[in-house]
Structure formats: C-alpha cells, structure tokens
Coordinates of C-alpha atoms in Angstrom, one line a residue:
X130 CA -70.9 78.1 -284.3
X131 CA -69.8 74.7 -282.6
X132 CA -66.5 76.2 -281.9
X133 CA -67.8 79.5 -280.6
X134 CA -70.3 77.8 -278.2
X135 CA -67.0 75.7 -277.1
X136 CA -65.1 78.7 -276.1
X137 CA -68.0 80.3 -274.3
X138 CA -68.4 77.3 -272.5
X139 CA -64.7 77.5 -271.3
X140 CA -65.1 81.1 -270.5
X141 CA -68.6 80.3 -268.5
X142 CA -66.6 77.4 -266.8
X143 CA -63.8 79.5 -265.7
X144 CA -65.7 82.1 -264.4
X145 CA -67.5 79.8 -262.3
X146 CA -64.5 78.1 -261.1
X147 CA -63.2 81.8 -260.1
X148 CA -66.2 82.6 -258.2
X149 CA -66.2 79.2 -256.5
X150 CA -62.6 79.9 -255.6
X151 CA -62.1 80.1 -251.8
X152 CA -61.0 83.3 -250.5
X153 CA -57.7 83.5 -248.5
X154 CA -57.7 86.5 -245.4
X155 CA -54.9 87.0 -243.5
X156 CA -54.9 89.3 -240.0
X157 CA -52.4 90.4 -237.7
X158 CA -53.3 91.3 -234.5
X159 CA -50.8 93.2 -232.3
X160 CA -51.6 94.2 -228.5
X161 CA -49.8 96.5 -226.2
X162 CA -50.7 96.2 -222.2
X163 CA -49.5 98.2 -219.4
X164 CA -47.2 100.7 -221.1
X165 CA -46.9 102.9 -217.6
X166 CA -46.7 106.1 -219.6
X167 CA -43.5 104.9 -221.4
X168 CA -44.7 106.5 -224.9
X169 CA -40.8 107.7 -225.7
X170 CA -37.5 105.4 -225.4
X171 CA -36.5 107.7 -222.6
X172 CA -36.8 107.2 -218.9
X173 CA -37.9 110.6 -217.3
X174 CA -37.3 109.2 -213.6
X175 CA -34.0 108.1 -214.0
X176 CA -33.0 110.3 -217.0
X177 CA -31.6 108.2 -219.5
X178 CA -32.6 105.6 -222.6
X179 CA -35.3 103.2 -221.9
X180 CA -36.5 99.6 -222.9
X181 CA -39.6 99.4 -224.9
X182 CA -42.1 102.5 -225.3
X183 CA -44.5 103.4 -227.8
X184 CA -42.0 105.0 -230.0
X185 CA -40.5 101.4 -230.6
X186 CA -44.1 99.6 -230.7
X187 CA -44.8 102.0 -233.7
X188 CA -41.5 101.1 -235.5
X189 CA -42.6 97.4 -235.4
X190 CA -46.2 98.6 -236.8
X191 CA -45.1 100.3 -239.4
X192 CA -42.6 97.8 -240.7
X193 CA -45.7 94.9 -240.2
X194 CA -48.3 97.8 -242.0
X195 CA -46.1 97.5 -245.1
X196 CA -47.2 93.9 -245.1
X197 CA -50.7 94.0 -243.7
X198 CA -52.1 97.5 -244.4
X199 CA -55.5 98.0 -242.9
X200 CA -55.4 93.9 -241.9
X201 CA -53.0 95.2 -239.1
X202 CA -55.3 95.7 -235.9
X203 CA -53.6 97.8 -232.9
X204 CA -55.1 96.9 -229.5
X205 CA -54.1 98.8 -226.4
X206 CA -54.9 96.7 -223.1
X207 CA -54.9 99.5 -220.1
X208 CA -52.6 101.3 -217.7
X209 CA -51.2 103.8 -220.0
X210 CA -52.3 107.0 -217.9
X211 CA -50.0 106.1 -215.1
X212 CA -46.2 105.4 -214.6
X213 CA -43.6 108.0 -216.1
X214 CA -44.2 111.8 -215.3
X215 CA -45.5 112.1 -219.2
X216 CA -48.5 110.3 -218.0
X217 CA -48.8 112.4 -214.8
X218 CA -48.0 115.9 -216.7
X219 CA -50.8 115.0 -219.0
X220 CA -52.9 114.1 -216.2
X221 CA -52.9 116.8 -213.7
X222 CA -50.4 119.4 -215.0
X223 CA -51.6 120.3 -218.4
X224 CA -55.3 119.5 -218.5
X225 CA -55.9 122.0 -221.5
X226 CA -54.0 120.2 -224.4
X227 CA -55.1 117.3 -225.8
X228 CA -53.9 114.2 -223.8
X229 CA -50.4 112.7 -224.8
X230 CA -51.7 109.2 -224.3
X231 CA -54.5 109.9 -226.7
X232 CA -52.4 111.6 -229.2
X233 CA -50.0 108.8 -229.5
X234 CA -52.4 106.2 -229.7
X235 CA -54.2 108.1 -232.6
X236 CA -51.3 108.8 -234.3
X237 CA -50.3 105.1 -234.4
X238 CA -53.5 103.9 -235.8
X239 CA -55.0 102.0 -232.6
X240 CA -58.3 100.3 -233.5
X241 CA -59.2 99.9 -229.7
X242 CA -58.4 100.7 -226.0
X243 CA -58.9 99.5 -223.0
X244 CA -59.5 100.7 -219.3
X245 CA -56.8 99.2 -216.6
X246 CA -57.1 99.5 -212.9
X247 CA -54.2 102.6 -212.9
X248 CA -56.6 104.3 -215.6
X249 CA -59.2 104.6 -213.0
X250 CA -56.7 105.6 -210.3
X251 CA -56.2 108.7 -212.2
X252 CA -59.8 109.9 -211.4
X253 CA -63.0 110.2 -213.6
X254 CA -61.9 113.7 -214.8
X255 CA -59.0 112.6 -216.6
X256 CA -59.7 109.2 -217.8
X257 CA -63.1 110.5 -219.1
X258 CA -61.0 113.2 -220.8
X259 CA -58.3 111.0 -222.1
X260 CA -61.4 108.9 -223.7
X261 CA -62.8 111.5 -225.0
X262 CA -59.6 112.5 -226.9
X263 CA -59.2 108.9 -228.2
X264 CA -60.1 108.7 -232.1
X265 CA -61.2 105.1 -231.2
X266 CA -63.3 103.0 -228.9
X267 CA -62.1 102.6 -225.1
X268 CA -63.7 99.5 -224.0
X269 CA -65.0 98.1 -220.7
X270 CA -68.1 95.9 -220.7
X271 CA -68.0 95.6 -217.0
X272 CA -67.9 99.1 -216.1
X273 CA -71.2 99.8 -215.4
X274 CA -73.1 103.4 -214.5
X275 CA -74.9 102.9 -211.8
X276 CA -77.3 105.6 -212.5
X277 CA -78.3 104.2 -215.9
X278 CA -77.1 100.7 -215.4
X279 CA -75.8 100.8 -218.9
X280 CA -72.1 100.6 -219.7
X281 CA -70.1 103.7 -218.9
X282 CA -67.6 102.6 -222.2
X283 CA -68.5 100.7 -225.2
X284 CA -68.5 97.1 -224.2
X285 CA -67.4 95.9 -227.6
X286 CA -66.3 96.9 -231.3
X287 CA -66.7 95.2 -234.2
X288 CA -64.1 95.5 -237.0
X289 CA -64.7 94.6 -240.6
X290 CA -61.5 93.5 -242.6
X291 CA -61.9 92.1 -246.4
X292 CA -65.1 90.6 -245.6
X293 CA -64.3 89.3 -242.3
X294 CA -66.0 90.6 -239.0
X295 CA -63.9 90.8 -236.1
X296 CA -65.4 91.8 -232.5
X297 CA -63.2 92.8 -229.6
X298 CA -64.9 92.7 -226.0
X299 CA -63.0 94.8 -223.4
X300 CA -62.9 94.1 -219.8
X301 CA -61.3 95.2 -216.3
X302 CA -60.4 93.2 -213.4
X303 CA -63.4 93.9 -210.9
X304 CA -61.3 94.4 -207.9
X305 CA -60.9 98.5 -208.2
X306 CA -62.8 98.9 -205.0
X307 CA -60.3 97.0 -203.2
X308 CA -57.4 99.5 -204.2
X309 CA -58.8 103.0 -205.2
X310 CA -61.1 105.4 -203.0
X311 CA -64.6 105.6 -204.4
X312 CA -64.3 109.2 -205.4
X313 CA -62.1 108.3 -208.1
X314 CA -65.0 106.2 -209.7
X315 CA -67.8 107.6 -208.2
X316 CA -71.2 106.6 -210.0
X317 CA -69.8 103.2 -211.5
X318 CA -69.3 99.7 -210.6
X319 CA -67.4 96.9 -211.6
X320 CA -68.9 93.9 -212.7
X321 CA -67.7 90.3 -212.8
X322 CA -65.9 89.3 -215.9
X323 CA -67.2 86.1 -216.2
X324 CA -70.7 87.2 -215.6
X325 CA -70.5 90.0 -218.0
X326 CA -68.5 87.8 -220.8
X327 CA -71.4 85.2 -220.8
X328 CA -74.1 88.1 -221.0
X329 CA -72.5 89.9 -224.0
X330 CA -71.0 87.0 -226.0
X331 CA -74.8 85.9 -226.5
X332 CA -75.5 89.3 -227.8
X333 CA -72.7 89.2 -229.9
X334 CA -73.2 85.9 -231.4
X335 CA -76.8 86.8 -231.9
X336 CA -76.5 90.2 -233.3
X337 CA -73.0 90.4 -234.8
X338 CA -72.5 86.5 -236.1
X339 CA -68.7 87.3 -236.1
X340 CA -66.0 85.5 -237.8
X341 CA -63.4 86.3 -235.0
X342 CA -63.8 87.1 -231.4
X343 CA -61.0 88.7 -229.5
X344 CA -61.3 89.1 -225.4
X345 CA -58.6 92.1 -224.3
X346 CA -59.0 91.7 -220.6
X347 CA -57.1 94.3 -218.3
X348 CA -56.5 90.8 -215.9
X349 CA -53.7 88.6 -215.3
X350 CA -54.3 84.4 -215.5
X351 CA -53.9 83.5 -211.8
X352 CA -57.2 83.9 -210.2
X353 CA -58.0 84.6 -206.9
X354 CA -60.9 86.3 -204.6
X355 CA -60.1 89.4 -203.5
X356 CA -61.9 91.7 -200.8
X357 CA -64.1 88.3 -200.1
X358 CA -66.3 89.3 -203.4
X359 CA -64.0 90.5 -206.3
X360 CA -62.6 87.8 -208.7
X361 CA -59.2 89.1 -209.6
X362 CA -57.4 87.6 -212.8
X363 CA -59.7 85.6 -214.1
X364 CA -59.0 86.2 -218.0
X365 CA -57.9 82.1 -218.2
X366 CA -61.1 81.5 -216.5
X367 CA -63.3 83.2 -218.5
X368 CA -61.3 82.1 -221.9
X369 CA -62.1 78.3 -220.8
X370 CA -65.3 78.9 -219.4
X371 CA -67.5 81.4 -221.8
X372 CA -66.9 79.6 -225.4
X373 CA -66.8 81.7 -228.2
X374 CA -63.3 83.5 -228.0
X375 CA -60.9 82.7 -230.4
X376 CA -58.0 85.0 -228.7
X377 CA -57.6 86.4 -225.2
X378 CA -55.3 89.3 -224.8
X379 CA -54.3 89.9 -221.0
X380 CA -52.9 92.5 -219.3
X381 CA -52.5 93.7 -215.4
X382 CA -49.9 91.0 -214.0
X383 CA -46.7 92.1 -215.7
X384 CA -46.0 88.8 -216.7
X385 CA -45.3 87.4 -220.1
X386 CA -47.7 84.7 -221.3
X387 CA -48.1 82.6 -224.7
X388 CA -50.1 79.9 -224.5
X389 CA -53.2 77.7 -225.9
X390 CA -56.0 76.2 -223.8
X391 CA -59.3 74.4 -224.5
X392 CA -62.6 75.9 -223.4
X393 CA -65.3 73.9 -222.3
X394 CA -66.6 73.4 -225.7
X395 CA -63.3 71.6 -226.6
X396 CA -62.2 74.6 -229.0
X397 CA -58.9 76.4 -228.6
X398 CA -58.0 79.6 -227.2
X399 CA -54.8 81.8 -228.0
X400 CA -53.6 83.4 -224.6
X401 CA -51.2 86.0 -224.7
X402 CA -49.7 88.7 -222.3
X403 CA -47.3 91.2 -223.2
X404 CA -46.1 92.1 -219.8
X405 CA -45.4 95.8 -219.6
X406 CA -43.8 99.0 -221.1
X407 CA -43.6 97.8 -224.8
X408 CA -40.6 96.0 -224.4
X409 CA -42.4 93.1 -226.2
X410 CA -46.0 93.3 -227.8
X411 CA -48.3 90.1 -228.5
X412 CA -48.2 89.5 -231.8
X413 CA -51.2 87.0 -233.4
X414 CA -51.2 85.9 -237.2
X415 CA -54.9 84.8 -238.2
X416 CA -55.5 83.0 -241.6
X417 CA -59.1 82.4 -242.6
X418 CA -60.3 80.5 -245.3
X419 CA -63.7 81.9 -246.6
X420 CA -66.1 80.3 -249.3
X421 CA -69.1 82.0 -250.5
X422 CA -68.8 84.7 -247.5
X423 CA -68.5 82.3 -244.7
X424 CA -65.5 81.0 -242.8
X425 CA -64.6 77.4 -243.2
X426 CA -61.3 77.3 -241.8
X427 CA -58.9 79.5 -239.1
X428 CA -55.5 79.1 -238.3
X429 CA -54.3 80.9 -235.1
X430 CA -50.8 81.7 -234.3
X431 CA -49.3 83.8 -231.5
X432 CA -46.0 85.0 -230.6
X433 CA -44.1 87.6 -228.2
X434 CA -42.1 89.8 -230.3
X435 CA -39.2 91.9 -228.8
X436 CA -39.6 95.4 -230.0
X437 CA -35.7 96.3 -229.3
X438 CA -35.0 95.0 -232.6
X439 CA -36.7 97.4 -234.7
X440 CA -35.6 100.4 -233.6
X441 CA -37.2 103.5 -232.7
X442 CA -39.8 105.3 -235.3
X443 CA -38.4 108.7 -236.0
X444 CA -41.7 109.9 -237.1
X445 CA -43.0 109.3 -233.7
X446 CA -40.3 111.2 -231.9
X447 CA -40.7 114.2 -234.4
X448 CA -43.9 114.4 -234.1
X449 CA -44.1 114.2 -230.0
X450 CA -40.8 116.3 -229.6
X451 CA -42.7 119.5 -228.3
X452 CA -44.3 117.3 -225.8
X453 CA -41.2 115.3 -225.0
X454 CA -39.6 119.2 -224.0
X455 CA -42.6 120.1 -222.1
X456 CA -42.4 116.8 -219.7
X457 CA -38.7 117.1 -219.3
X458 CA -38.7 120.9 -218.4
X459 CA -41.5 119.7 -215.7
X460 CA -39.2 117.1 -214.0
X461 CA -36.1 119.3 -214.3
X462 CA -37.5 121.3 -211.8
X463 CA -35.3 121.4 -208.4
X464 CA -37.4 120.8 -205.2
X465 CA -34.7 120.2 -202.3
X466 CA -31.5 118.6 -201.5
X467 CA -30.8 115.0 -199.7
X468 CA -27.6 114.7 -197.5
X469 CA -27.5 111.0 -198.1
X470 CA -28.1 108.7 -200.9
X471 CA -31.3 106.3 -200.3
X472 CA -32.0 103.1 -201.6
X473 CA -35.2 100.3 -201.4
X474 CA -32.7 97.5 -201.5
X475 CA -31.9 97.9 -197.7
X476 CA -35.6 98.2 -196.8
X477 CA -36.3 94.4 -197.4
X478 CA -33.6 93.6 -194.4
X479 CA -34.6 96.2 -191.6
X480 CA -35.1 99.7 -190.9
X481 CA -33.9 101.9 -193.8
X482 CA -33.5 105.6 -194.8
X483 CA -35.7 105.3 -198.1
X484 CA -38.8 103.6 -196.3
X485 CA -38.3 105.7 -193.2
X486 CA -38.2 109.1 -195.0
X487 CA -41.8 108.2 -196.1
X488 CA -42.8 107.2 -192.6
X489 CA -41.5 110.4 -191.3
X490 CA -43.4 112.5 -193.9
X491 CA -46.5 110.4 -193.4
X492 CA -46.4 111.0 -189.6
X493 CA -45.8 115.0 -190.2
X494 CA -48.2 115.5 -192.7
X495 CA -51.2 113.6 -190.7
X496 CA -50.3 113.8 -187.1
X497 CA -50.7 110.1 -186.9
X498 CA -49.4 108.0 -184.2
X499 CA -48.5 104.9 -186.4
X500 CA -47.1 104.7 -190.0
X501 CA -47.6 102.0 -192.3
X502 CA -45.4 102.0 -195.8
X503 CA -43.9 99.6 -198.4
X504 CA -41.3 99.8 -201.1
X505 CA -43.0 101.0 -204.0
X506 CA -40.7 100.2 -206.4
X507 CA -38.8 96.8 -206.2
X508 CA -34.9 98.5 -206.9
X509 CA -34.7 102.0 -206.9
X510 CA -32.4 105.1 -205.5
X511 CA -32.3 108.5 -204.8
X512 CA -29.0 110.1 -205.0
X513 CA -27.4 112.4 -202.6
X514 CA -27.7 116.4 -203.7
X515 CA -29.9 118.1 -205.6
X516 CA -33.5 116.3 -206.0
X517 CA -35.6 117.1 -208.6
X518 CA -39.4 116.8 -209.5
X519 CA -38.1 113.1 -211.4
X520 CA -37.1 111.8 -208.0
X521 CA -40.5 112.3 -206.7
X522 CA -41.4 109.3 -208.9
X523 CA -38.7 107.3 -207.5
X524 CA -39.5 108.2 -204.0
X525 CA -43.5 107.3 -204.8
X526 CA -44.6 105.4 -207.5
X527 CA -48.3 105.6 -207.7
X528 CA -50.6 108.3 -207.3
X529 CA -52.0 107.2 -203.8
X530 CA -54.0 109.3 -201.7
X531 CA -52.7 109.6 -198.3
X532 CA -55.5 108.3 -195.3
X533 CA -55.5 108.7 -191.7
X534 CA -57.4 105.7 -190.1
X535 CA -58.4 104.3 -186.8
X536 CA -56.9 100.9 -186.2
X537 CA -56.6 99.0 -182.7
X538 CA -53.4 97.8 -181.5
X539 CA -54.5 94.3 -182.3
X540 CA -55.4 95.5 -186.0
X541 CA -52.2 97.2 -186.5
X542 CA -50.3 93.7 -185.3
X543 CA -52.3 91.4 -187.5
X544 CA -51.6 93.6 -190.3
X545 CA -48.2 93.7 -189.9
X546 CA -47.8 89.8 -189.2
X547 CA -49.6 89.2 -192.6
X548 CA -47.1 91.6 -194.4
X549 CA -44.1 89.6 -193.1
X550 CA -45.6 86.2 -193.9
X551 CA -46.0 87.4 -197.3
X552 CA -42.3 89.0 -197.0
X553 CA -40.0 86.3 -195.1
X554 CA -38.8 82.8 -194.9
X555 CA -39.5 81.0 -191.9
X556 CA -35.8 80.3 -191.2
X557 CA -35.5 76.5 -189.5
X558 CA -31.7 76.9 -189.8
X559 CA -28.9 79.5 -189.9
X560 CA -28.5 78.4 -193.8
X561 CA -32.1 79.4 -195.0
X562 CA -33.5 82.4 -196.7
X563 CA -34.4 85.2 -194.8
X564 CA -36.7 86.7 -197.6
X565 CA -39.5 84.4 -199.2
X566 CA -38.1 84.1 -202.5
X567 CA -39.0 82.2 -205.6
X568 CA -37.1 79.1 -206.8
X569 CA -37.1 80.5 -210.4
X570 CA -37.3 84.1 -211.4
X571 CA -40.4 84.6 -213.6
X572 CA -39.6 86.4 -217.3
X573 CA -41.0 89.7 -217.8
X574 CA -42.0 90.3 -214.2
X575 CA -39.1 92.2 -213.1
X576 CA -40.7 94.0 -210.2
X577 CA -40.9 90.5 -208.4
X578 CA -39.1 88.4 -210.3
X579 CA -37.3 87.1 -207.2
X580 CA -40.2 87.6 -204.5
X581 CA -43.0 85.1 -204.3
X582 CA -45.1 88.2 -203.5
X583 CA -45.1 91.7 -204.6
X584 CA -43.2 93.9 -202.6
X585 CA -45.7 96.9 -202.6
X586 CA -47.3 94.7 -200.1
X587 CA -44.3 94.5 -197.5
X588 CA -45.5 97.1 -194.8
X589 CA -43.3 97.9 -192.6
X590 CA -44.4 100.3 -189.4
X591 CA -43.2 103.5 -187.4
X592 CA -43.8 105.1 -184.2
X593 CA -43.7 101.7 -182.6
X594 CA -40.8 99.2 -181.4
X595 CA -40.8 96.0 -182.4
X596 CA -39.1 92.6 -183.4
X597 CA -40.1 90.2 -186.5
X598 CA -38.6 86.4 -185.2
X599 CA -38.5 84.9 -188.5
X600 CA -37.9 81.6 -186.6
X601 CA -41.6 81.7 -185.4
X602 CA -44.8 80.5 -187.5
X603 CA -47.2 82.5 -189.1
X604 CA -49.0 85.0 -187.6
X605 CA -46.7 84.7 -184.3
X606 CA -43.3 86.8 -185.8
X607 CA -44.0 90.4 -184.4
X608 CA -43.6 91.6 -181.1
X609 CA -44.5 95.1 -180.3
X610 CA -42.5 96.5 -177.4
X611 CA -43.6 99.8 -177.3
X612 CA -44.5 103.1 -179.1
X613 CA -41.4 104.7 -180.2
X614 CA -41.3 107.5 -177.7
X615 CA -41.4 104.5 -175.0
X616 CA -44.7 104.8 -173.7
X617 CA -46.8 101.4 -173.5
X618 CA -48.2 100.0 -176.6
X619 CA -52.2 98.6 -176.0
X620 CA -53.3 95.8 -178.2
X621 CA -56.9 97.2 -177.4
X622 CA -56.6 101.0 -177.8
X623 CA -57.4 102.7 -181.0
X624 CA -54.7 104.3 -182.8
X625 CA -54.3 107.0 -185.7
X626 CA -52.5 105.1 -188.4
X627 CA -51.2 106.8 -191.6
X628 CA -51.0 104.9 -195.0
X629 CA -51.9 105.0 -198.4
X630 CA -55.4 104.7 -200.0
X631 CA -54.3 101.9 -201.8
X632 CA -53.7 99.7 -198.4
X633 CA -57.0 101.9 -196.8
X634 CA -59.0 100.5 -199.2
X635 CA -58.1 97.0 -198.6
X636 CA -55.3 96.8 -201.3
X637 CA -52.9 93.8 -200.5
X638 CA -55.4 92.5 -198.3
X639 CA -53.6 93.2 -195.0
X640 CA -56.2 95.3 -193.5
X641 CA -59.1 92.3 -194.5
X642 CA -57.4 89.4 -194.5
X643 CA -54.9 90.4 -192.1
X644 CA -56.4 92.4 -189.6
X645 CA -59.9 91.0 -190.0
X646 CA -61.7 94.3 -191.0
X647 CA -64.3 93.5 -193.5
X648 CA -64.1 95.4 -197.1
X649 CA -67.1 97.3 -196.3
X650 CA -66.2 98.2 -193.0
X651 CA -63.0 100.0 -194.0
X652 CA -64.4 103.4 -195.6
X653 CA -65.9 104.1 -192.1
X654 CA -62.6 103.5 -190.5
X655 CA -60.9 106.5 -192.5
X656 CA -60.6 109.7 -190.7
X657 CA -58.9 111.7 -193.0
X658 CA -58.0 111.6 -196.8
X659 CA -56.0 114.2 -198.6
X660 CA -57.7 115.3 -201.9
X661 CA -54.4 115.3 -204.1
X662 CA -52.0 112.1 -204.3
X663 CA -49.3 111.6 -201.7
X664 CA -46.5 112.8 -203.8
X665 CA -47.8 115.9 -204.4
X666 CA -47.8 116.4 -200.4
X667 CA -44.2 114.6 -200.9
X668 CA -42.9 117.3 -203.2
X669 CA -44.6 120.0 -201.1
X670 CA -43.1 118.9 -197.7
X671 CA -39.4 118.4 -199.2
X672 CA -39.7 121.8 -200.9
X673 CA -40.5 123.8 -197.9
X674 CA -37.8 122.3 -195.6
X675 CA -35.2 122.5 -198.2
X676 CA -32.5 120.1 -197.0
X677 CA -33.5 116.5 -196.0
X678 CA -31.3 114.6 -193.7
X679 CA -32.6 111.0 -194.5
X680 CA -31.7 108.4 -192.1
X681 CA -33.2 105.0 -190.9
X682 CA -35.1 105.3 -187.8
X683 CA -33.9 101.7 -186.4
X684 CA -37.4 101.4 -185.0
X685 CA -37.6 97.6 -186.1
X686 CA -35.4 94.6 -186.7
X687 CA -35.0 91.1 -187.7
X688 CA -34.1 88.2 -184.7
X689 CA -32.3 86.0 -184.3
X690 CA -29.8 88.4 -185.4
X691 CA -27.0 85.6 -185.3
X692 CA -28.8 84.0 -187.9
X693 CA -30.6 86.9 -189.8
X694 CA -27.7 89.4 -190.4
X695 CA -25.8 86.7 -192.2
X696 CA -28.9 85.4 -194.1
X697 CA -29.5 88.9 -195.1
X698 CA -26.1 89.3 -196.8
X699 CA -26.8 86.1 -198.5
X700 CA -30.3 87.1 -199.8
X701 CA -28.9 90.6 -200.6
X702 CA -26.1 89.2 -203.0
X703 CA -28.8 86.8 -204.4
X704 CA -31.4 89.8 -205.2
X705 CA -28.8 92.7 -206.2
X706 CA -25.4 91.0 -206.9
X707 CA -23.3 92.4 -204.4
X708 CA -23.4 94.2 -200.8
X709 CA -23.4 98.3 -200.8
X710 CA -20.4 99.2 -199.3

C-alpha cells in the first residue's frame, strides 16, 4: 500500500508540475503596404517582369505558414486600389466581377486590411465595393460617418491564437481633404490619429484586455501639419504618446523603416514600414510566455524581408490567370501615335515635351488661360510610335480630376515660387547643384530618392512666359514676362487656371502655404471639375487626334544660363547616369 501511495503521489506531483509549466506561444506578423496594384510580378505599364508583387509575397507567406500555421497573421496597410492598370480595370471597367484586390487578399488569407489615401481616391462606390468583397475586416478607426458619428469601417479587430488575444487597430492619415475632392468621400470625415488612438486604446484595454496590441497606420513617420489643421504622418507620434502599442506598422511614405522607440510610459514599441509594391514585407516574430493563461514575458523582434528570395507563387499565378488576361487585353488597346519619344527626365531642367503635352491637353480640355502641372512619375518615358492604354498610366500616374480654378496673377506667381523653392537649389557659384538634392539617397524611396522633396509637387506653368533665377533667394526666383500670346500679365487680374484636383484641393500646399489661399476657401475657387479622372480625358483626346506631335513649348527657363546649363548637365548625370543623346 505504501508503494502504491508513493506511485500515486508521484503521478499527482507530475500532473501538478505539468499544469504549472509555462506555455510558449510564437506568432509571426507580416505586413504589406502600398501595393499600388502590384498583384502580379508583371508591370502592365512597362510590359515587363516587375519586382515585388502579391504573388511574391504569397510565396514567402506559404513558406512561413509551414512553420507558423494559423499563428501567422497577414495584414495589409492600404493603397492597394491604385497604381497598376489591374487595379484601375477592376475599379472602373469591370465593376461586376468581384474586385481583384479583394480576391487576391482573400486567397492569401489576410487577417485584416486598412484604408489608404489612394483607396479613398477611387471614390466611395469603389472602395466600399472592395471592402464588401473582402472576407476580412477593413479597418479605419478615424474614418467617421458624419450622419451617425460612428466609424465607417471597423475600428479594430480581435484575433485569438493559442490562448493569446491580439488586437489590431487601424487608422489612416487624416489629411485626405487636402488632396481629394469631397465628392470622393462625401459623408465621411477623417479624425486626428492621436486623439483617435487615445479613445480606442482606452476601450481596447478595458473591454478586450489584450495580450498584444498592433497599430496599423496608413501614415509615415515624419509628422507635419497640412492645410493648417491635419496632422500628417503621425505614426511615430502616436506610438510614442499613446501607451499600449507593442508594434506599430506604418505605410504611406514609401520609405523602409525598422526601429524600436520608447513610449512615454517607458515601454518599447517596434516600428516597421515595408515601403511599397511588395518588394519587402515587414516581418515580426513575437514570443510570449504564459503562466496560468496570463502573459508573463513578451519578446518582439522585427525584420524587413526581401520577397525576391522566395520566388513567385505558382498557385497564385494559376488561380488569377483569367484576370491577368483580361487586364492584358485592356492595356493592349491602341489609342494613337506619338511622333517623338517623351520622358520626364528633361522636365526637371526646363520646358519639356512630356510636361508640356499635359499642359497643352489641360488647356485645350478646359479652355483655361494658364495650366499648372508637375512630373507625377519620378522617371518614366513613352516611346515614339503606337501608343496604347498602358502608356496612359505612364503619362498620368494618378486618378486625379481636372479642375479649372480662378487664381489671381499674384497667386499663380506665389504658387510657382513655392514650387521652385521645393525644386531648386539657390546657386551661389557655378559649381553648385541646380536642383535641391539629398546628400544621401533614401533606401526604398526610389520615387524621390535623390530629391529633397517630392517631384509631383514641382509645378511648372504653361500659358505664360517666365524665367526662374536660381541665384535669387526664396520667393524671388520667378519673373513672369507676359502671357504666352505676348499680351501683358497682371498680378491683380483673376485668371482661369487648369490644374489637377490634388493641387486644387491643397495637395503639396502650393495654393495654401504658397499662394496664401486658406484651405476652406479653395473649394470656392473651383469653377469646373471633370466627373472622371484626367487620364480618361487624356485617352479620349489622344484617340480623337490620332497622331500627337509632342514638343517643348519653351515658355520658361532657368537663368543665368551660363550657370544653369552646365549645372543641369551635371545634375542630370547625378540623377540618371548619362545625358540623353
């Protein structure tokens, strides 16, 4: 009997020891952001294989799921509905089939999505349809329905894995009204990120009692005030000032980031940003130790993982082959012919055929007196010869509307002054740079790696004759000589100005900070807006004309030319390697 009791005691001891043993749970968190229509490893615009893509991301995810199974959480951080023509096709052409962006994310097994500003840009009919097609929640804690005061999308999602409760809170940059016309987001408002995070963190802590909190924010890390009232790129501020986040996943600024910061409570927060197009993913390993169901230790490590090393998922390619073929047919349609090759490269150094073609089309479509436009792609070209639908995505990158606005002569000049301040260096010797360039290139931000500022804010004008003296100080570089037809230009006269809706709504702040027009006054200056995006009208125009003879209008130049011409050659070689013949 004593031996029996001894053995029973040993068994009960072992059972007690096992029950008291700590439990280890390992999670894998993978974020994609700013995919911009790059679902396939193919560029439908340039007609060749592309880096990144969801097909490459899925190959990586399939490999990681062999280890982590359901403990892998796949999250998307917005700007998935704009960019490559395959997004445009399912936004506006085939509106009956399930949206390809939703279908691909469903197929890959995403846990949550998040809204980006370029998703809003597609308009409510498109982004609401896409969100409905997604079999996971699309988040937006600071996107508010103005009628009900409630969030238009789910503010956060609760995910449970292996006894661990994870909460994902999603937010978007609130600066949408600075970029997009209200008809695209009517009935909604976009609240401040930090205020919203404080509100929902309190609710999450009290009601959900999470073990891990992830913020997924479609906003970058370099905070600034836009339009006088919108805190843009406030992700790091939120991570620092609102205790409770373990991981903050960023997007929007197309710049890779991986770091840890201390919040105001002294806790560590992992910050990650995978830039764009699925070339890398943000990849976090989380190890939690639980005792009696409670987390007693948490280890979080992050990495930015290249997708190129994982190849392309054949399952993905096979499954979405019919949609690939439909998009290929769409972009292959011929719409006209160009007699010359045009490139954005010369646009940074003076009047150029590429930008002046857009100016010419904007003036002819609107009947305006002056046109403002910028290079929307950092480095692109359209070859002479037959022009196809695919080329239109090179000619005009974004789905902006075309506005006609009333601006005074002085406001036009002041907007240009700010543009050239963003664009050009102040030359103090012939050996200086002409352009305002970064000292080091920013990794993962190839669309502006060499410029200090975004090239899509480098507006030039047509309809007026002017010079830009790069030896002059800020706000004193532009001299407007006359209208293009030789008639006088007046600072006091109100002009009809053609420009895109991004600029007309305050994007880049050339009209607000530059021209001094208040954010609220901008909409009263709009005389006319197209109801479709500018690319649609450009396609119509080219198709109607048949043959386009692009050429530089020669209506503006940098001076003094004995300095700027050699400097332009040097800067061209710095940016692009060699001068075009």
